[in-house]
PDB file of C-alpha atoms and ligand atoms in Angstrom:
ATOM      1  CA  MET A  67     -38.342 -91.445 147.396  1.00 92.00           C
ATOM      2  CA  LYS A  68     -39.762 -87.846 146.254  1.00 92.00           C
ATOM      3  CA  LEU A  69     -38.171 -87.096 142.994  1.00 97.00           C
ATOM      4  CA  THR A  70     -38.572 -83.938 140.580  1.00 98.00           C
ATOM      5  CA  ILE A  71     -37.480 -83.393 137.320  1.00 98.00           C
ATOM      6  CA  VAL A  72     -34.398 -81.481 136.656  1.00 98.00           C
ATOM      7  CA  GLU A  73     -34.988 -78.706 133.617  1.00 98.00           C
ATOM      8  CA  TYR A  74     -32.917 -76.872 131.438  1.00 98.00           C
ATOM      9  CA  PRO A  75     -30.533 -74.605 132.052  1.00 97.00           C
ATOM     10  CA  ASP A  76     -29.910 -76.549 135.199  1.00 98.00           C
ATOM     11  CA  ARG A  77     -25.934 -77.266 135.181  1.00 98.00           C
ATOM     12  CA  ARG A  78     -26.732 -80.870 136.719  1.00 98.00           C
ATOM     13  CA  LEU A  79     -28.052 -81.806 133.347  1.00 99.00           C
ATOM     14  CA  ARG A  80     -24.349 -81.380 132.124  1.00 98.00           C
ATOM     15  CA  LEU A  81     -22.902 -83.826 134.313  1.00 98.00           C
ATOM     16  CA  LYS A  82     -21.192 -87.104 133.254  1.00 98.00           C
ATOM     17  CA  SER A  83     -22.900 -89.847 134.914  1.00 99.00           C
ATOM     18  CA  LYS A  84     -20.865 -92.515 136.889  1.00 98.00           C
ATOM     19  CA  GLU A  85     -21.195 -96.542 136.128  1.00 98.00           C
ATOM     20  CA  VAL A  86     -23.652 -98.449 138.642  1.00 99.00           C
ATOM     21  CA  THR A  87     -21.490-100.674 140.701  1.00 98.00           C
ATOM     22  CA  SER A  88     -24.108-101.416 143.487  1.00 98.00           C
ATOM     23  CA  PHE A  89     -27.150-103.095 142.555  1.00 98.00           C
ATOM     24  CA  ASN A  90     -28.762-102.942 145.981  1.00 98.00           C
ATOM     25  CA  SER A  91     -31.985-101.584 147.510  1.00 98.00           C
ATOM     26  CA  LYS A  92     -31.061 -98.013 146.879  1.00 98.00           C
ATOM     27  CA  LEU A  93     -30.727 -98.547 143.104  1.00 98.00           C
ATOM     28  CA  HIS A  94     -34.167-100.212 143.257  1.00 98.00           C
ATOM     29  CA  ASN A  95     -35.675 -97.326 145.230  1.00 98.00           C
ATOM     30  CA  LEU A  96     -34.594 -94.863 142.590  1.00 98.00           C
ATOM     31  CA  LEU A  97     -35.751 -97.079 139.771  1.00 98.00           C
ATOM     32  CA  ASP A  98     -38.905 -97.580 141.242  1.00 98.00           C
ATOM     33  CA  SER A  99     -39.440 -93.932 141.855  1.00 98.00           C
ATOM     34  CA  MET A 100     -38.235 -92.948 138.456  1.00 98.00           C
ATOM     35  CA  TYR A 101     -41.018 -94.962 136.698  1.00 98.00           C
ATOM     36  CA  PRO A 102     -44.371 -92.994 138.243  1.00 97.00           C
ATOM     37  CA  ILE A 103     -42.738 -89.425 137.538  1.00 98.00           C
ATOM     38  CA  MET A 104     -42.188 -90.273 134.133  1.00 98.00           C
ATOM     39  CA  MET A 105     -45.595 -91.796 133.654  1.00 97.00           C
ATOM     40  CA  ASP A 106     -47.195 -88.797 135.526  1.00 97.00           C
ATOM     41  CA  THR A 107     -45.303 -86.189 133.170  1.00 97.00           C
ATOM     42  CA  ASN A 108     -46.179 -88.122 129.795  1.00 97.00           C
ATOM     43  CA  GLY A 109     -42.814 -89.353 129.289  1.00 98.00           C
ATOM     44  CA  ILE A 110     -41.502 -92.395 127.288  1.00 98.00           C
ATOM     45  CA  GLY A 111     -37.788 -92.173 128.832  1.00 98.00           C
ATOM     46  CA  LEU A 112     -36.033 -90.910 131.664  1.00 98.00           C
ATOM     47  CA  ALA A 113     -32.274 -90.893 132.673  1.00 99.00           C
ATOM     48  CA  ALA A 114     -31.302 -90.731 136.428  1.00 99.00           C
ATOM     49  CA  ILE A 115     -29.730 -87.564 136.095  1.00 98.00           C
ATOM     50  CA  GLN A 116     -32.963 -85.818 134.912  1.00 99.00           C
ATOM     51  CA  VAL A 117     -33.949 -86.609 138.540  1.00 98.00           C
ATOM     52  CA  ALA A 118     -30.765 -85.327 140.212  1.00 98.00           C
ATOM     53  CA  TYR A 119     -28.741 -88.891 140.079  1.00 98.00           C
ATOM     54  CA  PRO A 120     -26.015 -88.834 138.202  1.00 98.00           C
ATOM     55  CA  LEU A 121     -25.459 -92.705 137.832  1.00 99.00           C
ATOM     56  CA  LYS A 122     -25.666 -94.632 134.066  1.00 99.00           C
ATOM     57  CA  ALA A 123     -29.209 -95.942 134.835  1.00 99.00           C
ATOM     58  CA  LEU A 124     -32.189 -95.025 132.347  1.00 99.00           C
ATOM     59  CA  ILE A 125     -35.903 -96.318 131.958  1.00 98.00           C
ATOM     60  CA  LEU A 126     -37.919 -96.564 128.927  1.00 98.00           C
ATOM     61  CA  ASN A 127     -41.533 -97.255 128.288  1.00 98.00           C
ATOM     62  CA  ILE A 128     -42.195 -97.080 124.535  1.00 97.00           C
ATOM     63  CA  PRO A 129     -45.990 -96.635 123.724  1.00 96.00           C
ATOM     64  CA  ASP A 130     -47.376 -99.994 121.818  1.00 94.00           C
ATOM     65  CA  GLU A 131     -49.538 -99.911 118.578  1.00 93.00           C
ATOM     66  CA  GLU A 132     -52.774 -98.876 120.786  1.00 95.00           C
ATOM     67  CA  GLY A 133     -50.708 -95.876 122.251  1.00 94.00           C
ATOM     68  CA  GLU A 134     -50.668 -97.736 125.563  1.00 94.00           C
ATOM     69  CA  GLN A 135     -47.658 -98.107 128.035  1.00 94.00           C
ATOM     70  CA  PRO A 136     -48.300-101.088 130.192  1.00 93.00           C
ATOM     71  CA  LYS A 137     -45.730-101.578 133.045  1.00 95.00           C
ATOM     72  CA  GLU A 138     -44.772-104.875 131.618  1.00 95.00           C
ATOM     73  CA  ASN A 139     -43.163-103.244 128.714  1.00 95.00           C
ATOM     74  CA  LEU A 140     -41.003-100.920 131.124  1.00 98.00           C
ATOM     75  CA  LEU A 141     -37.088-101.429 130.356  1.00 98.00           C
ATOM     76  CA  GLU A 142     -34.776-100.422 133.005  1.00 98.00           C
ATOM     77  CA  ILE A 143     -31.191-100.151 131.526  1.00 99.00           C
ATOM     78  CA  ILE A 144     -27.907 -99.763 133.651  1.00 99.00           C
ATOM     79  CA  ASN A 145     -24.450 -99.408 132.375  1.00 99.00           C
ATOM     80  CA  PRO A 146     -25.542 -99.329 128.564  1.00 99.00           C
ATOM     81  CA  ILE A 147     -22.877 -99.848 125.847  1.00 98.00           C
ATOM     82  CA  VAL A 148     -23.678 -99.658 122.145  1.00 98.00           C
ATOM     83  CA  THR A 149     -21.948-102.461 120.472  1.00 98.00           C
ATOM     84  CA  LEU A 150     -23.620-101.872 116.871  1.00 98.00           C
ATOM     85  CA  GLN A 151     -25.098 -98.831 115.143  1.00 98.00           C
ATOM     86  CA  ASN A 152     -26.639 -99.040 111.761  1.00 98.00           C
ATOM     87  CA  GLY A 153     -28.418 -96.424 109.109  1.00 98.00           C
ATOM     88  CA  GLU A 154     -30.036 -93.284 109.734  1.00 98.00           C
ATOM     89  CA  THR A 155     -33.440 -91.743 110.956  1.00 98.00           C
ATOM     90  CA  ILE A 156     -35.096 -88.465 111.516  1.00 98.00           C
ATOM     91  CA  TYR A 157     -37.597 -87.935 114.266  1.00 98.00           C
ATOM     92  CA  GLN A 158     -39.049 -84.985 116.322  1.00 98.00           C
ATOM     93  CA  GLU A 159     -37.938 -85.205 119.766  1.00 98.00           C
ATOM     94  CA  GLY A 160     -38.701 -83.849 122.987  1.00 98.00           C
ATOM     95  CA  CYS A 161     -37.437 -83.894 126.430  1.00 98.00           C
ATOM     96  CA  LEU A 162     -38.817 -83.929 129.909  1.00 98.00           C
ATOM     97  CA  SER A 163     -35.900 -81.524 130.950  1.00 98.00           C
ATOM     98  CA  VAL A 164     -36.519 -79.094 127.991  1.00 98.00           C
ATOM     99  CA  PRO A 165     -40.561 -78.931 128.164  1.00 96.00           C
ATOM    100  CA  LYS A 166     -42.900 -77.917 125.440  1.00 96.00           C
ATOM    101  CA  PHE A 167     -39.812 -77.668 122.613  1.00 97.00           C
ATOM    102  CA  TYR A 168     -39.540 -80.381 120.075  1.00 98.00           C
ATOM    103  CA  GLU A 169     -37.223 -80.511 116.958  1.00 98.00           C
ATOM    104  CA  ASP A 170     -36.080 -82.891 114.306  1.00 98.00           C
ATOM    105  CA  ILE A 171     -33.010 -84.836 115.272  1.00 98.00           C
ATOM    106  CA  LYS A 172     -30.765 -87.364 113.379  1.00 98.00           C
ATOM    107  CA  ARG A 173     -30.057 -90.879 114.947  1.00 98.00           C
ATOM    108  CA  PHE A 174     -28.894 -94.225 114.104  1.00 98.00           C
ATOM    109  CA  GLU A 175     -31.841 -96.383 112.755  1.00 98.00           C
ATOM    110  CA  THR A 176     -30.966 -99.703 114.534  1.00 98.00           C
ATOM    111  CA  LEU A 177     -28.632-100.487 117.799  1.00 98.00           C
ATOM    112  CA  THR A 178     -27.442-103.429 119.408  1.00 98.00           C
ATOM    113  CA  LEU A 179     -26.723-102.433 123.322  1.00 98.00           C
ATOM    114  CA  ASN A 180     -25.268-104.400 126.066  1.00 98.00           C
ATOM    115  CA  TYR A 181     -26.336-103.364 129.711  1.00 99.00           C
ATOM    116  CA  GLN A 182     -27.237-104.597 133.023  1.00 99.00           C
ATOM    117  CA  ASP A 183     -30.538-105.106 134.390  1.00 98.00           C
ATOM    118  CA  ARG A 184     -31.694-103.714 138.010  1.00 98.00           C
ATOM    119  CA  ASP A 185     -29.871-107.226 139.394  1.00 98.00           C
ATOM    120  CA  GLY A 186     -26.754-106.673 137.941  1.00 98.00           C
ATOM    121  CA  ASN A 187     -27.201-109.234 134.993  1.00 98.00           C
ATOM    122  CA  THR A 188     -25.897-108.589 131.554  1.00 98.00           C
ATOM    123  CA  GLN A 189     -28.373-108.073 129.147  1.00 98.00           C
ATOM    124  CA  MET A 190     -28.382-107.838 125.380  1.00 98.00           C
ATOM    125  CA  LEU A 191     -31.080-105.767 123.140  1.00 98.00           C
ATOM    126  CA  GLU A 192     -31.311-105.075 119.776  1.00 98.00           C
ATOM    127  CA  ALA A 193     -33.473-101.997 118.933  1.00 98.00           C
ATOM    128  CA  ASP A 194     -35.032-100.213 115.980  1.00 98.00           C
ATOM    129  CA  GLY A 195     -38.041 -97.614 115.588  1.00 97.00           C
ATOM    130  CA  LEU A 196     -38.835 -95.348 118.357  1.00 98.00           C
ATOM    131  CA  LEU A 197     -36.976 -97.537 120.999  1.00 98.00           C
ATOM    132  CA  ALA A 198     -33.465 -97.313 119.267  1.00 98.00           C
ATOM    133  CA  ILE A 199     -33.972 -93.372 119.030  1.00 98.00           C
ATOM    134  CA  ALA A 200     -35.023 -93.339 122.734  1.00 98.00           C
ATOM    135  CA  ILE A 201     -32.096 -95.132 123.921  1.00 98.00           C
ATOM    136  CA  GLN A 202     -29.731 -92.934 121.971  1.00 99.00           C
ATOM    137  CA  HIS A 203     -31.478 -89.718 123.559  1.00 99.00           C
ATOM    138  CA  GLU A 204     -31.498 -91.349 126.977  1.00 99.00           C
ATOM    139  CA  MET A 205     -27.649 -92.416 126.723  1.00 99.00           C
ATOM    140  CA  ASP A 206     -26.751 -88.998 125.549  1.00 99.00           C
ATOM    141  CA  HIS A 207     -28.194 -87.661 129.167  1.00 99.00           C
ATOM    142  CA  LEU A 208     -25.365 -89.844 130.527  1.00 99.00           C
ATOM    143  CA  GLU A 209     -22.966 -87.817 128.758  1.00 98.00           C
ATOM    144  CA  GLY A 210     -24.330 -84.685 129.801  1.00 99.00           C
ATOM    145  CA  VAL A 211     -25.601 -83.920 126.401  1.00 99.00           C
ATOM    146  CA  LEU A 212     -29.259 -82.532 125.564  1.00 98.00           C
ATOM    147  CA  PHE A 213     -31.156 -83.099 122.345  1.00 98.00           C
ATOM    148  CA  ILE A 214     -30.919 -79.202 121.528  1.00 98.00           C
ATOM    149  CA  ASP A 215     -27.228 -79.671 121.356  1.00 98.00           C
ATOM    150  CA  LYS A 216     -27.579 -81.648 118.371  1.00 98.00           C
ATOM    151  CA  LEU A 217     -29.278 -78.529 116.436  1.00 98.00           C
ATOM    152  CA  SER A 218     -27.923 -76.704 113.680  1.00 97.00           C
ATOM    153  CA  TYR A 219     -27.031 -73.209 114.543  1.00 98.00           C
ATOM    154  CA  SER A 220     -30.006 -71.639 113.319  1.00 97.00           C
ATOM    155  CA  ARG A 221     -32.326 -73.967 115.111  1.00 97.00           C
ATOM    156  CA  ARG A 222     -30.465 -73.529 118.195  1.00 97.00           C
ATOM    157  CA  LYS A 223     -31.236 -69.842 118.096  1.00 97.00           C
ATOM    158  CA  LYS A 224     -34.927 -70.728 117.229  1.00 97.00           C
ATOM    159  CA  PHE A 225     -34.833 -72.536 120.501  1.00 98.00           C
ATOM    160  CA  GLU A 226     -32.973 -69.674 122.408  1.00 97.00           C
ATOM    161  CA  LYS A 227     -35.705 -67.279 121.342  1.00 97.00           C
ATOM    162  CA  GLU A 228     -38.560 -69.757 122.123  1.00 97.00           C
ATOM    163  CA  TYR A 229     -37.109 -70.412 125.518  1.00 96.00           C
ATOM    164  CA  LYS A 230     -36.736 -66.416 126.470  1.00 95.00           C
ATOM    165  CA  ARG A 231     -40.026 -66.108 125.199  1.00 96.00           C
ATOM    166  CA  MET A 232     -41.641 -69.058 127.672  1.00 93.00           C
ATOM    167  CA  GLN A 233     -39.421 -67.501 130.533  1.00 93.00           C
ATOM    168  CA  LYS A 234     -41.026 -64.080 129.867  1.00 92.00           C
ATOM    169  CA  GLU A 235     -44.760 -65.758 129.786  1.00 91.00           C
ATOM    170  CA  GLN A 236     -43.974 -67.611 132.965  1.00 91.00           C
ATOM    171  CA  LYS A 237     -42.864 -64.392 134.668  1.00 86.00           C
ATOM    172  CA  ASN A 238     -45.780 -62.465 133.712  1.00 91.00           C
ATOM    173  CA  SER A 239     -48.572 -65.069 135.133  1.00 86.00           C
TER     174      SER A 239
HETATM  175  C1  QAP B 148     -36.699 -88.998 125.084  1.00 85.09           C
HETATM  176  O1  QAP B 148     -38.775 -87.782 125.767  1.00 85.09           O
HETATM  177  C2  QAP B 148     -37.389 -89.097 123.683  1.00 85.09           C
HETATM  178  O2  QAP B 148     -41.666 -81.514 126.097  1.00 85.09           O
HETATM  179  C3  QAP B 148     -38.067 -89.187 125.932  1.00 85.09           C
HETATM  180  O3  QAP B 148     -43.881 -81.123 127.529  1.00 85.09           O
HETATM  181  C4  QAP B 148     -38.140 -88.396 122.897  1.00 85.09           C
HETATM  182  O4  QAP B 148     -40.480 -88.635 127.209  1.00 85.09           O
HETATM  183  C5  QAP B 148     -37.119 -90.465 122.983  1.00 85.09           C
HETATM  184  C6  QAP B 148     -42.431 -84.587 127.231  1.00 85.09           C
HETATM  185  C7  QAP B 148     -38.391 -88.495 121.432  1.00 85.09           C
HETATM  186  C8  QAP B 148     -37.572 -90.697 121.783  1.00 85.09           C
HETATM  187  C9  QAP B 148     -38.181 -89.844 121.059  1.00 85.09           C
HETATM  188  C10 QAP B 148     -41.894 -83.517 126.655  1.00 85.09           C
HETATM  189  C11 QAP B 148     -43.584 -84.762 127.735  1.00 85.09           C
HETATM  190  C12 QAP B 148     -41.672 -85.905 127.213  1.00 85.09           C
HETATM  191  C13 QAP B 148     -42.337 -82.296 126.753  1.00 85.09           C
HETATM  192  C14 QAP B 148     -39.984 -87.583 126.625  1.00 85.09           C
HETATM  193  C15 QAP B 148     -43.519 -82.367 127.474  1.00 85.09           C
HETATM  194  C16 QAP B 148     -44.062 -83.376 127.877  1.00 85.09           C
HETATM  195  C17 QAP B 148     -40.488 -86.383 126.723  1.00 85.09           C
HETATM  196 CO1   CO B 149     -34.271 -86.165 127.487  1.00 85.09          CO
END
């Protein structure tokens, strides 16, 4: 399956993703195709809507202590539901759909999640650190929310300015 990353300001990023109901080869094909595009673009997380599929599916591959992302660490999360969330943490986030822009975002520090794996089996996950942050970022995509939506008015203006500047630079080259 040939996939491309949907980039801001594409309206598809605003769609609300639908529950996955069929855990069939089509879903497996989509998940299998999301992994290489995430790795090729230096991502750590990718939601299906970022490759134009409005489904409640996301993948995560958080770098380990050595900064490596072995495929064994790949998490595939379908139909996630947060059951517990605690604390506060701030991290400088980015997004494959909003390239080259990074800003501090406040999130919950720890999370407990129920979700399904690619075979439809129910799983539970307790997350903290970068994994907890990444899950919240990717789950926002399922609701059509981008990290730039969480910026203060002045930071959002800063983003708009930088975005317009990058558009002009791309036109001139
Ligand atoms: C979401 O983001 C995330 O601008 C995943 O030029 C971000 O993988 C979770 C990326 C921060 C937790 C903390 C962004 C790659 C990758 C860019 C990503 C870029 C190239 C973003
Ligand atoms: Co993102």
